[in-house]
Amino acid sequence: MPFYKDRVFQWIFISLALCKAAAFACLLGLHPLGENILAFPDSLTYIYPAQTFLQYGQMWEAVSVSPMLLRTPGYPAFLALIQLAVGNLTWAVAAAQNLLSLVLLVPVYLTAYRLSGQKAARWAAGFCAASVLYFTLSFAVLTEMLCVFLLAWFCYYIVCFLQQPNGRNLATAAVWLAAAVYVRPAAYYFMFAAAVMLVCFSAGKLVRFPARKIVLFFVLPLVLCIAPWHVRNAVKTGFGGFTSVGAYNLYIWNEDYLAHEENISVEQAHNALQNALPPGFNSLPPAQQVRLYKAGAAPLIKAGFAYKLLRAPLWAAKTLFGANFVHLSRLLSGGIDEENLDSQMLNQTAALHARWLQGWKEKGLFILAAGQVFVTVLLGIFGFGLGWKTQRAAVFFLAVYCLYFWAIGSTFFGAYARFRAPFEFVLCIFAGITAARLWEQKKRLFQRSK
């Protein structure tokens, strides 16, 4: 039965649509912060290139006339398209992203259906609809919702390929993955991991599809899709990489270690790192900037490796179990604690945002949000074990996919729920498998007890 004829899926879809419409109307008309509720520290770095693209046909870095290199063009192009279509770049973005998070239920349902049948698909769609993280990120001018939507379709077509190997499924998966890389370069290195896994599946006879065809239908489309941006960067900036954000992060993410070592605040450490760069750094050629970032990062990483290693379990836990409570609280409660909001939302070094948990309402909201995350993660982990019995290739691929995004989202002190977004929908899929199995067992026990 097609997903759109499933009455349970229809009910989940319509219920979520109504909830989103009500939330959107309330935030649009009643929220004291207005459109500022959508803004994050990173938002300008996407909005500015979108505006320069519309005005001049080129994407430039925020507040400069340099060609955009730190960001990739996918999300600015998305913003520019919305601006061009409706003449608005704030609430229209939230409307579009809420629509994407609604349609996200479709690939989640279809993937779970292929892995474990209709009942698991219904539960998976329900878990995804209940996601606090996806609700909050729909109201943020950030890349996550668009990237998640693209990655969900990539995962669906990969599962289709692993179950029914053909070139069309594989090439379609490659195009969705390439689109996601353009939106969020964190997906860039997963291209290589995915290609290696698929070739190994072919060599191990886990998928009946020759390795040479994997190169033809997966690797080649990825290269053809990604290469133009490499060429653009090399021609316009002299830097042939896909983005310079990796080098920047390698350097600037040492601010937590520096703050610890010097007994100063993270903000002071950030400023110290910026001031340590050579005079006129921003006017240097991008390739030279990248080299300087890496050179400055090397001794800091070496000195702070033990410190970071000890902190890594906390960062991993924050990524996996974070409830995105600061953003959620801000959406539902208004302008709470506006001072130093950037550090509170994106660079919180503590395990818990205790200053946001003052009253019983805030504590109750936190318990509900954290509970939703905990149940989804716990059931999702069990779901991998259940799926392994019948869908080993697909389960292994999706497990590596989750571990990859979990790892890269847990490597610095600012790790938090936002970086779970690329793989939470996979946890919802496997949570659905677990829930469907538990429901069947409950029904059997009930029938026996009669």
mmCIF file with all atom_site columns, N, CA, C and O in Angstrom, residues 78-105:
data_model
loop_
_atom_site.group_PDB
_atom_site.id
_atom_site.type_symbol
_atom_site.label_atom_id
_atom_site.label_alt_id
_atom_site.label_comp_id
_atom_site.label_asym_id
_atom_site.label_entity_id
_atom_site.label_seq_id
_atom_site.pdbx_PDB_ins_code
_atom_site.Cartn_x
_atom_site.Cartn_y
_atom_site.Cartn_z
_atom_site.occupancy
_atom_site.B_iso_or_equiv
_atom_site.pdbx_formal_charge
_atom_site.auth_seq_id
_atom_site.auth_comp_id
_atom_site.auth_asym_id
_atom_site.auth_atom_id
_atom_site.pdbx_PDB_model_num
ATOM 1   N N  . PHE A 1 78  ? 19.392 28.260 -1.338 1.00 0.00 ? 78  PHE A N  1
ATOM 2   C CA . PHE A 1 78  ? 18.044 27.989 -0.810 1.00 0.00 ? 78  PHE A CA 1
ATOM 3   C C  . PHE A 1 78  ? 17.404 29.286 -0.303 1.00 0.00 ? 78  PHE A C  1
ATOM 4   O O  . PHE A 1 78  ? 16.240 29.583 -0.610 1.00 0.00 ? 78  PHE A O  1
ATOM 5   N N  . LEU A 1 79  ? 18.170 30.077 0.447  1.00 0.00 ? 79  LEU A N  1
ATOM 6   C CA . LEU A 1 79  ? 17.666 31.353 0.953  1.00 0.00 ? 79  LEU A CA 1
ATOM 7   C C  . LEU A 1 79  ? 17.376 32.315 -0.192 1.00 0.00 ? 79  LEU A C  1
ATOM 8   O O  . LEU A 1 79  ? 16.351 33.025 -0.184 1.00 0.00 ? 79  LEU A O  1
ATOM 9   N N  . ALA A 1 80  ? 18.258 32.347 -1.173 1.00 0.00 ? 80  ALA A N  1
ATOM 10  C CA . ALA A 1 80  ? 18.053 33.242 -2.314 1.00 0.00 ? 80  ALA A CA 1
ATOM 11  C C  . ALA A 1 80  ? 16.807 32.866 -3.094 1.00 0.00 ? 80  ALA A C  1
ATOM 12  O O  . ALA A 1 80  ? 16.057 33.744 -3.553 1.00 0.00 ? 80  ALA A O  1
ATOM 13  N N  . LEU A 1 81  ? 16.568 31.585 -3.243 1.00 0.00 ? 81  LEU A N  1
ATOM 14  C CA . LEU A 1 81  ? 15.368 31.123 -3.951 1.00 0.00 ? 81  LEU A CA 1
ATOM 15  C C  . LEU A 1 81  ? 14.101 31.557 -3.226 1.00 0.00 ? 81  LEU A C  1
ATOM 16  O O  . LEU A 1 81  ? 13.135 32.013 -3.859 1.00 0.00 ? 81  LEU A O  1
ATOM 17  N N  . ILE A 1 82  ? 14.105 31.447 -1.912 1.00 0.00 ? 82  ILE A N  1
ATOM 18  C CA . ILE A 1 82  ? 12.950 31.880 -1.117 1.00 0.00 ? 82  ILE A CA 1
ATOM 19  C C  . ILE A 1 82  ? 12.757 33.388 -1.239 1.00 0.00 ? 82  ILE A C  1
ATOM 20  O O  . ILE A 1 82  ? 11.637 33.882 -1.439 1.00 0.00 ? 82  ILE A O  1
ATOM 21  N N  . GLN A 1 83  ? 13.851 34.130 -1.129 1.00 0.00 ? 83  GLN A N  1
ATOM 22  C CA . GLN A 1 83  ? 13.786 35.579 -1.272 1.00 0.00 ? 83  GLN A CA 1
ATOM 23  C C  . GLN A 1 83  ? 13.239 35.967 -2.648 1.00 0.00 ? 83  GLN A C  1
ATOM 24  O O  . GLN A 1 83  ? 12.396 36.866 -2.777 1.00 0.00 ? 83  GLN A O  1
ATOM 25  N N  . LEU A 1 84  ? 13.692 35.293 -3.666 1.00 0.00 ? 84  LEU A N  1
ATOM 26  C CA . LEU A 1 84  ? 13.258 35.586 -5.031 1.00 0.00 ? 84  LEU A CA 1
ATOM 27  C C  . LEU A 1 84  ? 11.783 35.251 -5.229 1.00 0.00 ? 84  LEU A C  1
ATOM 28  O O  . LEU A 1 84  ? 11.055 35.970 -5.919 1.00 0.00 ? 84  LEU A O  1
ATOM 29  N N  . ALA A 1 85  ? 11.339 34.153 -4.581 1.00 0.00 ? 85  ALA A N  1
ATOM 30  C CA . ALA A 1 85  ? 9.961  33.691 -4.784 1.00 0.00 ? 85  ALA A CA 1
ATOM 31  C C  . ALA A 1 85  ? 8.940  34.516 -4.024 1.00 0.00 ? 85  ALA A C  1
ATOM 32  O O  . ALA A 1 85  ? 7.864  34.832 -4.556 1.00 0.00 ? 85  ALA A O  1
ATOM 33  N N  . VAL A 1 86  ? 9.245  34.886 -2.786 1.00 0.00 ? 86  VAL A N  1
ATOM 34  C CA . VAL A 1 86  ? 8.224  35.538 -1.946 1.00 0.00 ? 86  VAL A CA 1
ATOM 35  C C  . VAL A 1 86  ? 8.646  36.905 -1.426 1.00 0.00 ? 86  VAL A C  1
ATOM 36  O O  . VAL A 1 86  ? 7.853  37.585 -0.772 1.00 0.00 ? 86  VAL A O  1
ATOM 37  N N  . GLY A 1 87  ? 9.896  37.306 -1.687 1.00 0.00 ? 87  GLY A N  1
ATOM 38  C CA . GLY A 1 87  ? 10.337 38.617 -1.244 1.00 0.00 ? 87  GLY A CA 1
ATOM 39  C C  . GLY A 1 87  ? 10.571 38.744 0.238  1.00 0.00 ? 87  GLY A C  1
ATOM 40  O O  . GLY A 1 87  ? 10.593 39.847 0.776  1.00 0.00 ? 87  GLY A O  1
ATOM 41  N N  . ASN A 1 88  ? 10.770 37.610 0.920  1.00 0.00 ? 88  ASN A N  1
ATOM 42  C CA . ASN A 1 88  ? 10.979 37.625 2.367  1.00 0.00 ? 88  ASN A CA 1
ATOM 43  C C  . ASN A 1 88  ? 12.039 36.597 2.717  1.00 0.00 ? 88  ASN A C  1
ATOM 44  O O  . ASN A 1 88  ? 12.081 35.521 2.120  1.00 0.00 ? 88  ASN A O  1
ATOM 45  N N  . LEU A 1 89  ? 12.894 36.934 3.697  1.00 0.00 ? 89  LEU A N  1
ATOM 46  C CA . LEU A 1 89  ? 13.994 36.028 4.022  1.00 0.00 ? 89  LEU A CA 1
ATOM 47  C C  . LEU A 1 89  ? 14.005 35.635 5.495  1.00 0.00 ? 89  LEU A C  1
ATOM 48  O O  . LEU A 1 89  ? 14.988 35.175 6.016  1.00 0.00 ? 89  LEU A O  1
ATOM 49  N N  . THR A 1 90  ? 12.903 35.830 6.168  1.00 0.00 ? 90  THR A N  1
ATOM 50  C CA . THR A 1 90  ? 12.859 35.475 7.587  1.00 0.00 ? 90  THR A CA 1
ATOM 51  C C  . THR A 1 90  ? 11.753 34.444 7.817  1.00 0.00 ? 90  THR A C  1
ATOM 52  O O  . THR A 1 90  ? 12.020 33.241 7.894  1.00 0.00 ? 90  THR A O  1
ATOM 53  N N  . TRP A 1 91  ? 10.517 34.917 7.941  1.00 0.00 ? 91  TRP A N  1
ATOM 54  C CA . TRP A 1 91  ? 9.432  33.981 8.222  1.00 0.00 ? 91  TRP A CA 1
ATOM 55  C C  . TRP A 1 91  ? 9.173  33.032 7.053  1.00 0.00 ? 91  TRP A C  1
ATOM 56  O O  . TRP A 1 91  ? 8.718  31.897 7.262  1.00 0.00 ? 91  TRP A O  1
ATOM 57  N N  . ALA A 1 92  ? 9.489  33.467 5.840  1.00 0.00 ? 92  ALA A N  1
ATOM 58  C CA . ALA A 1 92  ? 9.330  32.565 4.697  1.00 0.00 ? 92  ALA A CA 1
ATOM 59  C C  . ALA A 1 92  ? 10.294 31.387 4.794  1.00 0.00 ? 92  ALA A C  1
ATOM 60  O O  . ALA A 1 92  ? 9.962  30.263 4.397  1.00 0.00 ? 92  ALA A O  1
ATOM 61  N N  . VAL A 1 93  ? 11.493 31.637 5.332  1.00 0.00 ? 93  VAL A N  1
ATOM 62  C CA . VAL A 1 93  ? 12.453 30.553 5.547  1.00 0.00 ? 93  VAL A CA 1
ATOM 63  C C  . VAL A 1 93  ? 11.904 29.563 6.567  1.00 0.00 ? 93  VAL A C  1
ATOM 64  O O  . VAL A 1 93  ? 11.979 28.338 6.379  1.00 0.00 ? 93  VAL A O  1
ATOM 65  N N  . ALA A 1 94  ? 11.348 30.090 7.661  1.00 0.00 ? 94  ALA A N  1
ATOM 66  C CA . ALA A 1 94  ? 10.761 29.211 8.682  1.00 0.00 ? 94  ALA A CA 1
ATOM 67  C C  . ALA A 1 94  ? 9.613  28.399 8.099  1.00 0.00 ? 94  ALA A C  1
ATOM 68  O O  . ALA A 1 94  ? 9.471  27.201 8.392  1.00 0.00 ? 94  ALA A O  1
ATOM 69  N N  . ALA A 1 95  ? 8.793  29.029 7.257  1.00 0.00 ? 95  ALA A N  1
ATOM 70  C CA . ALA A 1 95  ? 7.675  28.306 6.640  1.00 0.00 ? 95  ALA A CA 1
ATOM 71  C C  . ALA A 1 95  ? 8.188  27.185 5.741  1.00 0.00 ? 95  ALA A C  1
ATOM 72  O O  . ALA A 1 95  ? 7.687  26.050 5.776  1.00 0.00 ? 95  ALA A O  1
ATOM 73  N N  . ALA A 1 96  ? 9.209  27.488 4.943  1.00 0.00 ? 96  ALA A N  1
ATOM 74  C CA . ALA A 1 96  ? 9.767  26.478 4.036  1.00 0.00 ? 96  ALA A CA 1
ATOM 75  C C  . ALA A 1 96  ? 10.396 25.331 4.815  1.00 0.00 ? 96  ALA A C  1
ATOM 76  O O  . ALA A 1 96  ? 10.237 24.154 4.459  1.00 0.00 ? 96  ALA A O  1
ATOM 77  N N  . GLN A 1 97  ? 11.116 25.657 5.889  1.00 0.00 ? 97  GLN A N  1
ATOM 78  C CA . GLN A 1 97  ? 11.775 24.614 6.667  1.00 0.00 ? 97  GLN A CA 1
ATOM 79  C C  . GLN A 1 97  ? 10.771 23.777 7.445  1.00 0.00 ? 97  GLN A C  1
ATOM 80  O O  . GLN A 1 97  ? 10.985 22.571 7.635  1.00 0.00 ? 97  GLN A O  1
ATOM 81  N N  . ASN A 1 98  ? 9.690  24.376 7.901  1.00 0.00 ? 98  ASN A N  1
ATOM 82  C CA . ASN A 1 98  ? 8.637  23.585 8.539  1.00 0.00 ? 98  ASN A CA 1
ATOM 83  C C  . ASN A 1 98  ? 7.992  22.643 7.530  1.00 0.00 ? 98  ASN A C  1
ATOM 84  O O  . ASN A 1 98  ? 7.635  21.512 7.875  1.00 0.00 ? 98  ASN A O  1
ATOM 85  N N  . LEU A 1 99  ? 7.862  23.096 6.308  1.00 0.00 ? 99  LEU A N  1
ATOM 86  C CA . LEU A 1 99  ? 7.336  22.215 5.267  1.00 0.00 ? 99  LEU A CA 1
ATOM 87  C C  . LEU A 1 99  ? 8.292  21.053 5.007  1.00 0.00 ? 99  LEU A C  1
ATOM 88  O O  . LEU A 1 99  ? 7.863  19.901 4.862  1.00 0.00 ? 99  LEU A O  1
ATOM 89  N N  . LEU A 1 100 ? 9.593  21.345 4.973  1.00 0.00 ? 100 LEU A N  1
ATOM 90  C CA . LEU A 1 100 ? 10.577 20.279 4.783  1.00 0.00 ? 100 LEU A CA 1
ATOM 91  C C  . LEU A 1 100 ? 10.522 19.270 5.930  1.00 0.00 ? 100 LEU A C  1
ATOM 92  O O  . LEU A 1 100 ? 10.597 18.053 5.699  1.00 0.00 ? 100 LEU A O  1
ATOM 93  N N  . SER A 1 101 ? 10.407 19.759 7.165  1.00 0.00 ? 101 SER A N  1
ATOM 94  C CA . SER A 1 101 ? 10.368 18.849 8.312  1.00 0.00 ? 101 SER A CA 1
ATOM 95  C C  . SER A 1 101 ? 9.087  18.022 8.308  1.00 0.00 ? 101 SER A C  1
ATOM 96  O O  . SER A 1 101 ? 9.057  16.911 8.853  1.00 0.00 ? 101 SER A O  1
ATOM 97  N N  . LEU A 1 102 ? 8.043  18.548 7.695  1.00 0.00 ? 102 LEU A N  1
ATOM 98  C CA . LEU A 1 102 ? 6.800  17.788 7.561  1.00 0.00 ? 102 LEU A CA 1
ATOM 99  C C  . LEU A 1 102 ? 6.951  16.687 6.513  1.00 0.00 ? 102 LEU A C  1
ATOM 100 O O  . LEU A 1 102 ? 6.617  15.524 6.748  1.00 0.00 ? 102 LEU A O  1
ATOM 101 N N  . VAL A 1 103 ? 7.498  17.054 5.361  1.00 0.00 ? 103 VAL A N  1
ATOM 102 C CA . VAL A 1 103 ? 7.697  16.075 4.282  1.00 0.00 ? 103 VAL A CA 1
ATOM 103 C C  . VAL A 1 103 ? 8.779  15.062 4.647  1.00 0.00 ? 103 VAL A C  1
ATOM 104 O O  . VAL A 1 103 ? 8.835  13.962 4.079  1.00 0.00 ? 103 VAL A O  1
ATOM 105 N N  . LEU A 1 104 ? 9.635  15.407 5.607  1.00 0.00 ? 104 LEU A N  1
ATOM 106 C CA . LEU A 1 104 ? 10.661 14.475 6.094  1.00 0.00 ? 104 LEU A CA 1
ATOM 107 C C  . LEU A 1 104 ? 10.039 13.149 6.556  1.00 0.00 ? 104 LEU A C  1
ATOM 108 O O  . LEU A 1 104 ? 10.688 12.098 6.501  1.00 0.00 ? 104 LEU A O  1
ATOM 109 N N  . LEU A 1 105 ? 8.798  13.194 6.998  1.00 0.00 ? 105 LEU A N  1
ATOM 110 C CA . LEU A 1 105 ? 8.126  11.968 7.428  1.00 0.00 ? 105 LEU A CA 1
ATOM 111 C C  . LEU A 1 105 ? 8.044  10.933 6.314  1.00 0.00 ? 105 LEU A C  1
ATOM 112 O O  . LEU A 1 105 ? 8.007  9.734  6.578  1.00 0.00 ? 105 LEU A O  1
#
